[in-house]
Amino acid sequence: MAMRQTPLTCSGHTRPVVDLAFSGITPYGYFLISACKDGKPMLRQGDTGDWIGTFLGHKGAVWGATLNKDATKAATAAADFTAKVWDAVSGDELMTLAHKHIVKTVDFTQDSNYLLTGGQDKLLRIYDLNKPEADPKEISGHTSGIKKALWCSEDKQILSADDKTVRLWDHATMTEVKSLNFNMSVSSMEYIPEGEILVITYGRSIAFHSAVSLDPIKSFEAPATINSASLHPEKEFLVAGGEDFKLYKYDYNSGEELESYKGHFGPIHCVRFSPDGELYASGSEDGTLRLWQTVVGKTYGLWKCVLPEDSGELAKPKISFPETAEEELEEIASENSDSIYSSTPEVKA
Amino acid sequence: MQTPLTTTVPVLRLPRGPDGLSRGFAPDGRRAPLKPVVPEIPESQESRESQEQRARATLRERYLRSLLAMVGRQVSFTLHEGVHVTAHFGATDLDVANFYVSQLQTPIGVQAEALLRCSDIISYTFKP
């Protein structure tokens, strides 16, 4: 019996969600940070979407947000011309890095010692986080505002995207190694370290390039303009979302469209797989983040699979809690439990 | 338009949102330091019972985290009568009465999947 995907909606933001990032897998699970035009980036538990805290301090829309690998630090890029570094455990602001224009993108190195920033001033900046007072190293060359900048090749190189180009830079020499030109605006970029793959979206295309040589690997066309795409850690699937409010899931090997999901009430700005690949998160103009299962019907996080055959252990007494659609629960209870229970006892969780 | 009858995946609850009162990062949240925070109440006032309770809770949490850290790793078990076996740890049940393991190396061969009764285990060790 096919099951329909139940996305989990994370509310809290009051304006469009424009960026999101997952941490690595830590002993406490993994975490998710969302950047929002309301200026208040939020930290959430990655597998459940539960809100942990809000980073307060920016005075403008937050355009980019990232977590370091062990989720102890967060960095945000904002329209108030600053990038900020935060303690992701306490929520305290650690550093404010002044820029000369809107900052759009931030990325930590693997060891969290350096922060890469980029924005409308067309400069890439590298800050040594152990010496926050020191001036950052600057790399110039972009001719339009930088939308995304990422460390790659074990932090030895930098990938950056502006409106129409994607450029690869050598960290040590601070010089450009290669560049790609596009005749359509580049909307997003994702770097996959295992396999050195770069995912670039522009127009309706989702393109995969080698992160080392920038040589194209393959590309797919979606039914609508795509704003963001993400490749599954095991490289079996990719998900993409854009202007038609839908999320598309493709088979990476064949390019076949496997699923499409409606749910958001506005264009999707960002989509990312979790580090364990079990779910993906999407952020939208509608101000929400949604979590989607990679394998629909699997028990994971807040999704709880109920098998019709199992009576004893997985028996679901009707748990009532305020926010859920009662009808949805009822539908499932009656599907599976008519012959199993004589009555559905109300159990307050 | 006839669509096949499907159910939606059930969920335990919806993700919790901001509390609307604070900026969050609860001091007693998931990532609080494992050492118990110095309590507000002076120790003399706090009953021995609640001190013990907190100590037990901390130890329990540490033990559960150690089980989590073991998942997927190679663990060496010392059983009765000087028997040593190794296996990949999978999970325990709720009461930690059984360990579900795979690739159990026994003196009489390798068992692909097995349940080890905790009452049979004297000690176990692993490298995180």
Coordinates of N, CA and C in Angstrom, one line a residue, chain A residues 2-4 6 11 28 31 45 48 50-55 71 88 90-92 296-297 302 304 321 328, chain B residues 5-19 22-26 30-32 34 65 68:
Chain A
A2 N 0.7 2.1 -1.0 CA 1.6 3.2 -1.1 C 1.2 4.2 0.0
M3 N 2.3 4.9 0.5 CA 2.0 5.9 1.5 C 2.3 7.3 1.0
R4 N 1.5 8.2 1.3 CA 1.8 9.6 0.8 C 2.7 10.3 1.8
T6 N 4.3 12.8 4.3 CA 3.8 13.8 5.3 C 4.9 14.7 5.6
S11 N 7.5 26.0 11.7 CA 7.0 27.4 11.6 C 7.9 28.3 12.5
Y28 N 25.3 14.6 19.4 CA 23.9 15.0 19.8 C 23.0 15.0 18.6
F31 N 22.1 19.2 13.2 CA 21.3 20.4 13.4 C 21.1 21.1 12.0
Q45 N 16.8 21.3 15.7 CA 17.3 19.9 15.7 C 17.0 19.3 14.3
T48 N 14.2 16.3 13.7 CA 12.8 16.5 14.1 C 12.3 17.9 13.7
D50 N 12.6 20.4 15.5 CA 12.3 21.2 16.8 C 13.2 22.4 16.9
W51 N 12.6 23.5 17.2 CA 13.3 24.8 17.4 C 14.2 24.7 18.6
I52 N 15.4 25.1 18.5 CA 16.3 25.1 19.6 C 16.5 26.6 20.1
G53 N 16.8 27.5 19.1 CA 17.0 28.8 19.5 C 17.1 29.7 18.3
T54 N 17.0 31.0 18.6 CA 17.1 32.1 17.5 C 18.3 32.9 17.8
F55 N 19.1 33.2 16.8 CA 20.3 34.0 16.9 C 19.8 35.5 16.7
A71 N 28.6 21.5 14.8 CA 27.5 22.4 15.2 C 27.8 23.1 16.5
A88 N 26.9 28.2 18.8 CA 25.6 27.5 18.5 C 25.1 26.7 19.6
S90 N 25.2 28.1 23.0 CA 24.5 29.1 23.9 C 23.7 30.1 23.2
G91 N 24.0 30.3 21.8 CA 23.2 31.3 21.1 C 23.9 32.7 21.1
D92 N 25.0 32.8 21.9 CA 25.6 34.1 22.0 C 26.4 34.5 20.7
V296 N 9.7 7.3 1.9 CA 8.4 7.6 2.5 C 7.9 6.4 3.2
G297 N 7.5 6.6 4.5 CA 6.9 5.5 5.3 C 7.9 4.9 6.2
L302 N 10.3 12.1 13.6 CA 8.9 12.2 14.0 C 8.0 11.3 13.2
K304 N 6.4 8.0 12.1 CA 6.3 6.7 12.8 C 5.5 5.8 11.9
F321 N -3.1 15.2 20.4 CA -2.4 16.4 20.8 C -2.9 17.6 19.9
E328 N -6.6 13.2 10.1 CA -5.5 12.4 9.6 C -5.2 11.2 10.4
Chain B
L5 N -6.2 4.9 -3.4 CA -6.4 5.2 -2.0 C -5.1 5.0 -1.3
T6 N -4.6 6.0 -0.7 CA -3.4 5.9 0.1 C -3.6 6.6 1.5
T7 N -2.7 6.2 2.4 CA -2.7 6.9 3.7 C -1.5 7.8 3.7
T8 N -1.5 8.7 4.6 CA -0.3 9.5 4.8 C 0.5 8.9 5.9
V9 N 1.8 9.2 5.9 CA 2.7 8.6 6.9 C 2.3 9.2 8.2
P10 N 2.1 8.4 9.2 CA 1.7 9.0 10.5 C 2.9 9.7 11.2
V11 N 2.7 10.7 12.0 CA 3.7 11.4 12.7 C 3.4 11.4 14.2
L12 N 4.5 11.4 15.0 CA 4.3 11.3 16.4 C 3.7 12.7 16.9
R13 N 4.2 13.7 16.3 CA 3.8 15.1 16.7 C 4.4 16.0 15.6
L14 N 4.1 17.3 15.7 CA 4.7 18.2 14.8 C 5.9 18.8 15.4
P15 N 6.8 19.4 14.5 CA 8.0 20.0 15.1 C 7.7 21.1 16.1
R16 N 8.4 21.2 17.2 CA 8.1 22.3 18.1 C 8.6 23.6 17.5
G17 N 7.8 24.6 17.7 CA 8.2 25.9 17.2 C 8.8 26.8 18.3
P18 N 9.2 28.0 18.0 CA 9.7 28.9 19.0 C 8.7 29.1 20.1
D19 N 9.2 29.3 21.4 CA 8.3 29.5 22.5 C 7.7 30.9 22.6
S22 N 11.4 33.5 24.7 CA 12.8 33.7 24.8 C 13.5 33.4 23.5
R23 N 14.8 33.6 23.4 CA 15.5 33.2 22.2 C 15.9 31.8 22.2
G24 N 15.6 31.0 23.2 CA 15.9 29.6 23.2 C 17.2 29.2 23.8
F25 N 17.8 28.2 23.2 CA 19.1 27.6 23.6 C 19.1 27.3 25.1
A26 N 18.0 26.5 25.4 CA 17.7 26.2 26.8 C 19.0 25.6 27.5
R30 N 19.4 19.6 24.9 CA 20.2 18.4 24.6 C 21.7 18.5 24.7
R31 N 22.2 19.7 24.4 CA 23.6 19.9 24.4 C 24.2 20.5 25.6
A32 N 23.4 20.5 26.7 CA 24.0 21.0 28.0 C 25.2 20.2 28.4
L34 N 27.5 17.7 30.2 CA 27.1 16.5 30.9 C 27.3 16.6 32.4
R65 N 24.2 7.5 26.3 CA 25.0 8.1 25.2 C 26.1 7.2 24.8
L68 N 24.7 4.8 22.4 CA 24.5 5.5 21.1 C 25.9 5.5 20.4

